[in-house]
Backbone as a chain_set.jsonl record, in Angstrom:
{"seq": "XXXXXXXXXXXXXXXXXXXXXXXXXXXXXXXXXXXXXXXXXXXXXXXXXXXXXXXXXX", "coords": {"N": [[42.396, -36.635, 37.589], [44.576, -37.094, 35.483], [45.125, -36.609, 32.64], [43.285, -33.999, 32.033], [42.421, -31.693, 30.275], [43.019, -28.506, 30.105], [41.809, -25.524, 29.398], [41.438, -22.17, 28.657], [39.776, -19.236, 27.79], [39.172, -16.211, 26.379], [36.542, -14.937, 26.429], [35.522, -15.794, 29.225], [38.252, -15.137, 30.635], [37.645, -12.54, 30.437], [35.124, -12.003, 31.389], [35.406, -12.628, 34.25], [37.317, -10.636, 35.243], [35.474, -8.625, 34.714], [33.744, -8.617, 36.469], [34.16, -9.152, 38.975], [36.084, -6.469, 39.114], [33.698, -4.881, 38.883], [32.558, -5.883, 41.768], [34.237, -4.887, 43.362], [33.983, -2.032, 42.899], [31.302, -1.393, 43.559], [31.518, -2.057, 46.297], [33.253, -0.339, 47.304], [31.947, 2.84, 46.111], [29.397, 1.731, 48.345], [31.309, 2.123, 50.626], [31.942, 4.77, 50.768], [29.252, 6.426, 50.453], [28.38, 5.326, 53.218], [30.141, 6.166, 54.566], [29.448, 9.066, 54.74], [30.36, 10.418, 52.47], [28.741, 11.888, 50.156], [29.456, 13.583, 47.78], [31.846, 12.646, 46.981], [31.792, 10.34, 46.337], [29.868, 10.157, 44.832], [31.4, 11.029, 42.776], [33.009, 9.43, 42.092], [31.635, 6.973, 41.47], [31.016, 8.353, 39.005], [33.035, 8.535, 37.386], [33.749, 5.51, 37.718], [31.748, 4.629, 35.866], [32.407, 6.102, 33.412], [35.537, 4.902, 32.919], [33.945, 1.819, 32.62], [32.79, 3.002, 30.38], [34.492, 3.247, 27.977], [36.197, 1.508, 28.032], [33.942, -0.259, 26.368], [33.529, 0.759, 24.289], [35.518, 0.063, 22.873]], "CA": [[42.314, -36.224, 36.193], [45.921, -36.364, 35.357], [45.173, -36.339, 31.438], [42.534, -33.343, 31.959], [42.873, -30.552, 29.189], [42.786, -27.238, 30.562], [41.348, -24.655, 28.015], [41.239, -20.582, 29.017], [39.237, -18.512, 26.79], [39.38, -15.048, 26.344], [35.456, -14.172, 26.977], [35.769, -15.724, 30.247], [38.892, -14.322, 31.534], [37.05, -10.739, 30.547], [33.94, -11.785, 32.279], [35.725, -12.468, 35.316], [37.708, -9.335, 35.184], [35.036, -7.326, 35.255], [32.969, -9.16, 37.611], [35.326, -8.461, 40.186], [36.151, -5.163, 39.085], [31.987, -4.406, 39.603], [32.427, -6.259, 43.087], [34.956, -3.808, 43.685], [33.431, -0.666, 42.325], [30.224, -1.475, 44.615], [31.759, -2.381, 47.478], [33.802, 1.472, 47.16], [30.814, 3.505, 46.387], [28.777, 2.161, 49.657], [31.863, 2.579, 52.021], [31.995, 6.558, 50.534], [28.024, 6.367, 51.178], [27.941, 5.117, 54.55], [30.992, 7.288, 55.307], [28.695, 10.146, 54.401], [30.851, 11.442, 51.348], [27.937, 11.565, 49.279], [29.899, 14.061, 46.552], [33.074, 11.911, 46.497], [30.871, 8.508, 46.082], [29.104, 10.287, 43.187], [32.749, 11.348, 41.382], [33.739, 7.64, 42.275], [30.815, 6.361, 40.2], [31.036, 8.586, 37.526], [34.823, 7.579, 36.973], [34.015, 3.969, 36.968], [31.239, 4.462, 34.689], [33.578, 6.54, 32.45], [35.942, 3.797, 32.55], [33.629, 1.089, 31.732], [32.073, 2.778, 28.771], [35.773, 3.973, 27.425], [35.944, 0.002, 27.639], [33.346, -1.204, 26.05], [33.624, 1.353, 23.205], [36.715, 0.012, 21.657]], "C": [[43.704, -35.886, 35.653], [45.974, -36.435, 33.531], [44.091, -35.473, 31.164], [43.251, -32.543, 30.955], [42.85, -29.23, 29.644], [42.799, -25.883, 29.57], [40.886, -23.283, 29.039], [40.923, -20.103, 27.782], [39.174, -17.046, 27.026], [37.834, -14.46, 26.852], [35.243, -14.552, 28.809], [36.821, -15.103, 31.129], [38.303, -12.798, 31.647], [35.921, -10.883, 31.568], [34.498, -11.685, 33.915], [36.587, -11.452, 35.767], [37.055, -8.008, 35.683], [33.835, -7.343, 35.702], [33.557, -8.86, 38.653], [35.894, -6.974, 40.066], [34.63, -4.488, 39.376], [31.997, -4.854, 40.847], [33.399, -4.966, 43.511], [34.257, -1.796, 43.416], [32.187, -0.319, 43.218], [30.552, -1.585, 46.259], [32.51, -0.509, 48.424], [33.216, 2.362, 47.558], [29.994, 3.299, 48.02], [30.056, 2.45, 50.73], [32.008, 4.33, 51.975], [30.612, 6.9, 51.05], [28.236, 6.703, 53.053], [29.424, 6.047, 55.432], [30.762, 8.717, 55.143], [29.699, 10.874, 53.385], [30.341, 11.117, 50.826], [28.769, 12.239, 47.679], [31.076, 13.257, 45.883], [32.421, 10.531, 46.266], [30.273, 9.018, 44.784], [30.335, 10.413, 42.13], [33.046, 9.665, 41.119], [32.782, 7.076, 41.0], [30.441, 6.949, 39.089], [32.301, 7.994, 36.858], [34.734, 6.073, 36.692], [33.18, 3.734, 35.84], [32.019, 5.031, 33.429], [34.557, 5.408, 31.768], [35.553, 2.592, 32.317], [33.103, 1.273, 30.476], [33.424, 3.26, 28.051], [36.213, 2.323, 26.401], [35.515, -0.477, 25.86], [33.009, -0.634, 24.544], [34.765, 0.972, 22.18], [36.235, -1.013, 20.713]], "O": [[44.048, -34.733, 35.393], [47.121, -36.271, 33.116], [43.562, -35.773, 30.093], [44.463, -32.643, 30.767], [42.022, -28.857, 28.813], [43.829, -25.388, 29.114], [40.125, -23.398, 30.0], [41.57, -20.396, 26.776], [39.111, -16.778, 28.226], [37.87, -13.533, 27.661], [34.858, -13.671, 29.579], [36.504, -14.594, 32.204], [38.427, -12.047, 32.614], [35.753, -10.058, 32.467], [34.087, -10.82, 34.688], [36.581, -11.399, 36.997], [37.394, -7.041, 36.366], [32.968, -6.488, 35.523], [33.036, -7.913, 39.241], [36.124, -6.382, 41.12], [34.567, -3.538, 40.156], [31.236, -4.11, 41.465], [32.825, -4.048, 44.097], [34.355, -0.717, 44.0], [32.001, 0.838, 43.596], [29.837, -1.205, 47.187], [32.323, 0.085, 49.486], [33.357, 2.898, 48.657], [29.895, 4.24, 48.807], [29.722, 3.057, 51.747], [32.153, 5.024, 52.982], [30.587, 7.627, 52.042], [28.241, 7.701, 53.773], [29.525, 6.396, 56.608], [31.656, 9.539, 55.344], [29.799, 12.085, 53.583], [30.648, 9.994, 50.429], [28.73, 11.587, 46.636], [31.292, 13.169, 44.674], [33.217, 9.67, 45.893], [30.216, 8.311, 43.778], [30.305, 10.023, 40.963], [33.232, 9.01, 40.093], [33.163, 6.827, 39.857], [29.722, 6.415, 38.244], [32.397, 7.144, 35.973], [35.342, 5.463, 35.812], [33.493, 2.949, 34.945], [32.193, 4.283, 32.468], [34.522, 5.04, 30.594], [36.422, 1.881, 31.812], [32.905, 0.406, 29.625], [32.997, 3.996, 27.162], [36.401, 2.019, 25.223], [36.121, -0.794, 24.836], [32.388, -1.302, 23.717], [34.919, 1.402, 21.037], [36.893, -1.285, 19.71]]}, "num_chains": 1, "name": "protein.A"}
């Protein structure tokens, strides 16, 4: 395809942003879980919820 067009859009780079930032955010929380810090796994997921609705408010 050496005359392909290559087009980046702005709702996809966000989706994948913060698709991977939720893979990350989940993956966090259970290692605080299963490392029995149940209080520091709950701050963890208030903070990321914080910072996605801080987000999604602008």
């Amino acid at each position: 395809m050496p005359k392909a067009t290559l087009i980046i859009d702005c709702f996809h780079v966000i989706k994948h942003l913060k698709d991977a930032f939720n893979h990350l955010r989940v993956k966090e929380i259970k290692h605080w879980k299963v490392s029995h810090h149940e209080e520091k796994s709950g701050k963890l997921m208030g903070a990321f919820t914080m910072l996605i609705e801080k987000q999604t408010n602008r």
